[in-house]
Amino acid sequence: MSGFTAPHRPQPSLLTRLRQGMSLRRLALLSLALNLFLAAMLVGTTRKPAPPPFRPMPDRFVEHVAAGMSDADAARLRAIFEPLRPRYDALTEEYREEGQRVRSLLQAEPVDFDSLNAAIAAARAKRRLIGELTEQTVLLVLPDLSPAGRLRMVGGWGTAGAPDTPKK
């Protein structure tokens, strides 16, 4: 072994290796692509999605449940709720008015907590009436539905994928 050692050559830095391997044109294209990506991410995080379209009660409920039923069961469900539409519309409007009353009382200075509690109770009562009307209507239609349709109405497994569930 001789005492001769090779002179230490420093390793090129990452930036130097990039400069050697890429042309200026490639770097410009890479920079442009990165800027476009970052701009798209920025736009995506600042834009708020549009709210879903408003669907009045009972439409939201009926269409949600009917989506997993046979055509016959879905038709029966829609038919029993259709005559109740004016009653639902009136209850929904009353519920909105009570909600507006609650908001108005919350904005008042000073807040009248007795009136606020009464308004909240009135709004809750309207909401409860909507729920009770829906429950009564579901109980009326249950005997006319197939076993799979009845299970779907009460949130059971009898939806898509069950072997005895006829699908549209």
mmCIF file of C-alpha atoms in Angstrom:
data_model
loop_
_atom_site.group_PDB
_atom_site.id
_atom_site.type_symbol
_atom_site.label_atom_id
_atom_site.label_comp_id
_atom_site.label_asym_id
_atom_site.label_seq_id
_atom_site.Cartn_x
_atom_site.Cartn_y
_atom_site.Cartn_z
ATOM 1 C CA MET A 1 0.000 0.000 0.000
ATOM 2 C CA SER A 2 1.439 3.190 -1.028
ATOM 3 C CA GLY A 3 0.762 6.509 0.609
ATOM 4 C CA PHE A 4 -0.712 7.860 -2.592
ATOM 5 C CA THR A 5 -4.381 8.890 -2.371
ATOM 6 C CA ALA A 6 -6.527 10.281 -5.100
ATOM 7 C CA PRO A 7 -7.358 13.931 -4.694
ATOM 8 C CA HIS A 8 -10.800 14.491 -3.186
ATOM 9 C CA ARG A 9 -13.230 15.686 -5.777
ATOM 10 C CA PRO A 10 -16.361 17.384 -4.358
ATOM 11 C CA GLN A 11 -19.687 15.907 -5.450
ATOM 12 C CA PRO A 12 -21.744 18.251 -7.601
ATOM 13 C CA SER A 13 -24.743 19.704 -5.791
ATOM 14 C CA LEU A 14 -28.283 18.804 -6.736
ATOM 15 C CA LEU A 15 -28.784 22.177 -8.397
ATOM 16 C CA THR A 16 -25.646 21.705 -10.480
ATOM 17 C CA ARG A 17 -26.770 18.242 -11.576
ATOM 18 C CA LEU A 18 -30.188 19.624 -12.523
ATOM 19 C CA ARG A 19 -28.597 22.370 -14.570
ATOM 20 C CA GLN A 20 -26.424 19.868 -16.379
ATOM 21 C CA GLY A 21 -29.304 17.453 -17.079
ATOM 22 C CA MET A 22 -32.010 19.903 -18.057
ATOM 23 C CA SER A 23 -32.067 22.553 -20.626
ATOM 24 C CA LEU A 24 -33.500 25.973 -19.971
ATOM 25 C CA ARG A 25 -36.561 25.061 -22.031
ATOM 26 C CA ARG A 26 -37.312 22.039 -19.836
ATOM 27 C CA LEU A 27 -36.962 24.097 -16.686
ATOM 28 C CA ALA A 28 -39.354 26.737 -18.062
ATOM 29 C CA LEU A 29 -41.941 24.062 -18.936
ATOM 30 C CA LEU A 30 -41.579 22.440 -15.513
ATOM 31 C CA SER A 31 -41.996 25.828 -13.824
ATOM 32 C CA LEU A 32 -45.076 26.607 -15.906
ATOM 33 C CA ALA A 33 -46.630 23.236 -15.087
ATOM 34 C CA LEU A 34 -45.975 23.705 -11.390
ATOM 35 C CA ASN A 35 -47.463 27.220 -11.442
ATOM 36 C CA LEU A 36 -50.587 25.979 -13.243
ATOM 37 C CA PHE A 37 -50.985 23.176 -10.737
ATOM 38 C CA LEU A 38 -50.635 25.547 -7.782
ATOM 39 C CA ALA A 39 -53.068 28.027 -9.334
ATOM 40 C CA ALA A 40 -55.633 25.245 -9.829
ATOM 41 C CA MET A 41 -55.216 24.172 -6.211
ATOM 42 C CA LEU A 42 -55.698 27.749 -5.045
ATOM 43 C CA VAL A 43 -58.861 28.195 -7.105
ATOM 44 C CA GLY A 44 -60.164 24.842 -5.907
ATOM 45 C CA THR A 45 -59.777 25.752 -2.269
ATOM 46 C CA THR A 46 -61.321 29.221 -2.511
ATOM 47 C CA ARG A 47 -64.418 28.390 -4.588
ATOM 48 C CA LYS A 48 -67.372 27.285 -2.509
ATOM 49 C CA PRO A 49 -69.558 24.612 -4.071
ATOM 50 C CA ALA A 50 -73.106 25.627 -4.853
ATOM 51 C CA PRO A 51 -75.653 24.406 -2.317
ATOM 52 C CA PRO A 52 -77.891 21.581 -3.455
ATOM 53 C CA PRO A 53 -81.197 22.713 -4.922
ATOM 54 C CA PHE A 54 -83.947 23.130 -2.345
ATOM 55 C CA ARG A 55 -86.463 20.329 -2.368
ATOM 56 C CA PRO A 56 -89.426 20.769 -0.065
ATOM 57 C CA MET A 57 -90.650 18.198 2.350
ATOM 58 C CA PRO A 58 -91.928 15.540 1.580
ATOM 59 C CA ASP A 59 -90.034 15.405 -1.731
ATOM 60 C CA ARG A 60 -86.619 14.954 -0.104
ATOM 61 C CA PHE A 61 -87.861 12.086 2.026
ATOM 62 C CA VAL A 62 -89.981 10.388 -0.640
ATOM 63 C CA GLU A 63 -87.345 10.489 -3.369
ATOM 64 C CA HIS A 64 -84.608 9.317 -1.007
ATOM 65 C CA VAL A 65 -86.631 6.299 0.079
ATOM 66 C CA ALA A 66 -88.156 5.608 -3.366
ATOM 67 C CA ALA A 67 -84.689 5.384 -4.916
ATOM 68 C CA GLY A 68 -84.184 1.959 -3.337
ATOM 69 C CA MET A 69 -87.661 0.568 -3.997
ATOM 70 C CA SER A 70 -89.311 -1.313 -6.800
ATOM 71 C CA ASP A 71 -91.292 0.747 -9.291
ATOM 72 C CA ALA A 72 -94.599 -0.387 -7.769
ATOM 73 C CA ASP A 73 -93.592 0.445 -4.192
ATOM 74 C CA ALA A 74 -92.143 3.811 -5.231
ATOM 75 C CA ALA A 75 -95.392 4.656 -7.057
ATOM 76 C CA ARG A 76 -97.451 3.762 -3.964
ATOM 77 C CA LEU A 77 -95.210 5.903 -1.778
ATOM 78 C CA ARG A 78 -95.418 8.915 -4.099
ATOM 79 C CA ALA A 79 -99.197 8.508 -4.432
ATOM 80 C CA ILE A 80 -99.852 8.602 -0.690
ATOM 81 C CA PHE A 81 -97.688 11.682 -0.106
ATOM 82 C CA GLU A 82 -98.937 13.713 -3.091
ATOM 83 C CA PRO A 83 -102.313 14.795 -1.598
ATOM 84 C CA LEU A 84 -100.468 15.963 1.526
ATOM 85 C CA ARG A 85 -98.317 18.473 -0.362
ATOM 86 C CA PRO A 86 -100.477 21.528 0.615
ATOM 87 C CA ARG A 87 -100.333 20.539 4.292
ATOM 88 C CA TYR A 88 -96.533 20.127 4.106
ATOM 89 C CA ASP A 89 -96.215 23.476 2.333
ATOM 90 C CA ALA A 90 -98.239 25.226 5.045
ATOM 91 C CA LEU A 91 -96.289 23.580 7.877
ATOM 92 C CA THR A 92 -92.971 24.376 6.186
ATOM 93 C CA GLU A 93 -93.937 28.028 5.785
ATOM 94 C CA GLU A 94 -95.023 28.241 9.426
ATOM 95 C CA TYR A 95 -91.740 26.619 10.477
ATOM 96 C CA ARG A 96 -89.758 29.152 8.425
ATOM 97 C CA GLU A 97 -91.699 32.036 9.976
ATOM 98 C CA GLU A 98 -90.952 30.728 13.466
ATOM 99 C CA GLY A 99 -87.276 30.385 12.532
ATOM 100 C CA GLN A 100 -87.244 33.980 11.318
ATOM 101 C CA ARG A 101 -88.815 35.069 14.592
ATOM 102 C CA VAL A 102 -86.032 33.281 16.501
ATOM 103 C CA ARG A 103 -83.382 35.026 14.363
ATOM 104 C CA SER A 104 -85.022 38.415 14.951
ATOM 105 C CA LEU A 105 -85.123 37.885 18.690
ATOM 106 C CA LEU A 106 -81.453 36.872 18.684
ATOM 107 C CA GLN A 107 -80.509 40.099 16.914
ATOM 108 C CA ALA A 108 -82.411 42.340 19.324
ATOM 109 C CA GLU A 109 -80.594 44.292 22.048
ATOM 110 C CA PRO A 110 -81.112 43.311 24.775
ATOM 111 C CA VAL A 111 -82.182 39.737 24.099
ATOM 112 C CA ASP A 112 -85.539 38.869 25.637
ATOM 113 C CA PHE A 113 -84.814 35.304 26.690
ATOM 114 C CA ASP A 114 -88.403 34.518 27.677
ATOM 115 C CA SER A 115 -89.643 35.452 24.197
ATOM 116 C CA LEU A 116 -86.694 33.639 22.643
ATOM 117 C CA ASN A 117 -87.491 30.432 24.523
ATOM 118 C CA ALA A 118 -91.144 30.692 23.482
ATOM 119 C CA ALA A 119 -90.180 31.226 19.829
ATOM 120 C CA ILE A 120 -87.790 28.260 19.917
ATOM 121 C CA ALA A 121 -90.541 26.098 21.431
ATOM 122 C CA ALA A 122 -92.986 27.217 18.719
ATOM 123 C CA ALA A 123 -90.461 26.400 15.967
ATOM 124 C CA ARG A 124 -89.756 23.031 17.558
ATOM 125 C CA ALA A 125 -93.518 22.311 17.675
ATOM 126 C CA LYS A 126 -93.852 23.047 13.934
ATOM 127 C CA ARG A 127 -90.908 20.774 13.178
ATOM 128 C CA ARG A 128 -92.478 18.077 15.342
ATOM 129 C CA LEU A 129 -95.771 18.397 13.408
ATOM 130 C CA ILE A 130 -93.921 17.812 10.129
ATOM 131 C CA GLY A 131 -92.295 14.697 11.613
ATOM 132 C CA GLU A 132 -95.572 13.380 12.989
ATOM 133 C CA LEU A 133 -97.351 13.888 9.666
ATOM 134 C CA THR A 134 -94.576 11.972 7.927
ATOM 135 C CA GLU A 135 -94.732 9.132 10.467
ATOM 136 C CA GLN A 136 -98.521 8.835 10.174
ATOM 137 C CA THR A 137 -98.300 8.759 6.387
ATOM 138 C CA VAL A 138 -95.595 6.081 6.449
ATOM 139 C CA LEU A 139 -97.759 3.958 8.751
ATOM 140 C CA LEU A 140 -100.642 4.292 6.277
ATOM 141 C CA VAL A 141 -98.582 3.130 3.292
ATOM 142 C CA LEU A 142 -96.694 0.272 4.972
ATOM 143 C CA PRO A 143 -99.427 -2.376 4.527
ATOM 144 C CA ASP A 144 -99.526 -1.674 0.774
ATOM 145 C CA LEU A 145 -95.790 -2.191 0.244
ATOM 146 C CA SER A 146 -93.876 -5.352 -0.498
ATOM 147 C CA PRO A 147 -91.786 -6.840 2.328
ATOM 148 C CA ALA A 148 -88.625 -5.349 0.781
ATOM 149 C CA GLY A 149 -90.379 -1.984 0.431
ATOM 150 C CA ARG A 150 -91.430 -2.069 4.095
ATOM 151 C CA LEU A 151 -87.852 -2.765 5.128
ATOM 152 C CA ARG A 152 -86.639 0.114 2.975
ATOM 153 C CA MET A 153 -89.203 2.429 4.601
ATOM 154 C CA VAL A 154 -87.929 1.662 8.073
ATOM 155 C CA GLY A 155 -84.267 1.836 7.029
ATOM 156 C CA GLY A 156 -83.626 -1.886 6.863
ATOM 157 C CA TRP A 157 -81.381 -3.917 4.598
ATOM 158 C CA GLY A 158 -84.066 -4.452 1.951
ATOM 159 C CA THR A 159 -82.505 -2.101 -0.581
ATOM 160 C CA ALA A 160 -80.253 -2.603 -3.576
ATOM 161 C CA GLY A 161 -78.399 -5.888 -3.470
ATOM 162 C CA ALA A 162 -80.965 -7.983 -1.605
ATOM 163 C CA PRO A 163 -81.844 -11.037 -3.668
ATOM 164 C CA ASP A 164 -85.622 -10.570 -3.297
ATOM 165 C CA THR A 165 -85.618 -6.823 -4.013
ATOM 166 C CA PRO A 166 -86.898 -5.997 -7.464
ATOM 167 C CA LYS A 167 -84.946 -3.033 -8.755
ATOM 168 C CA LYS A 168 -86.203 -0.563 -11.354
#
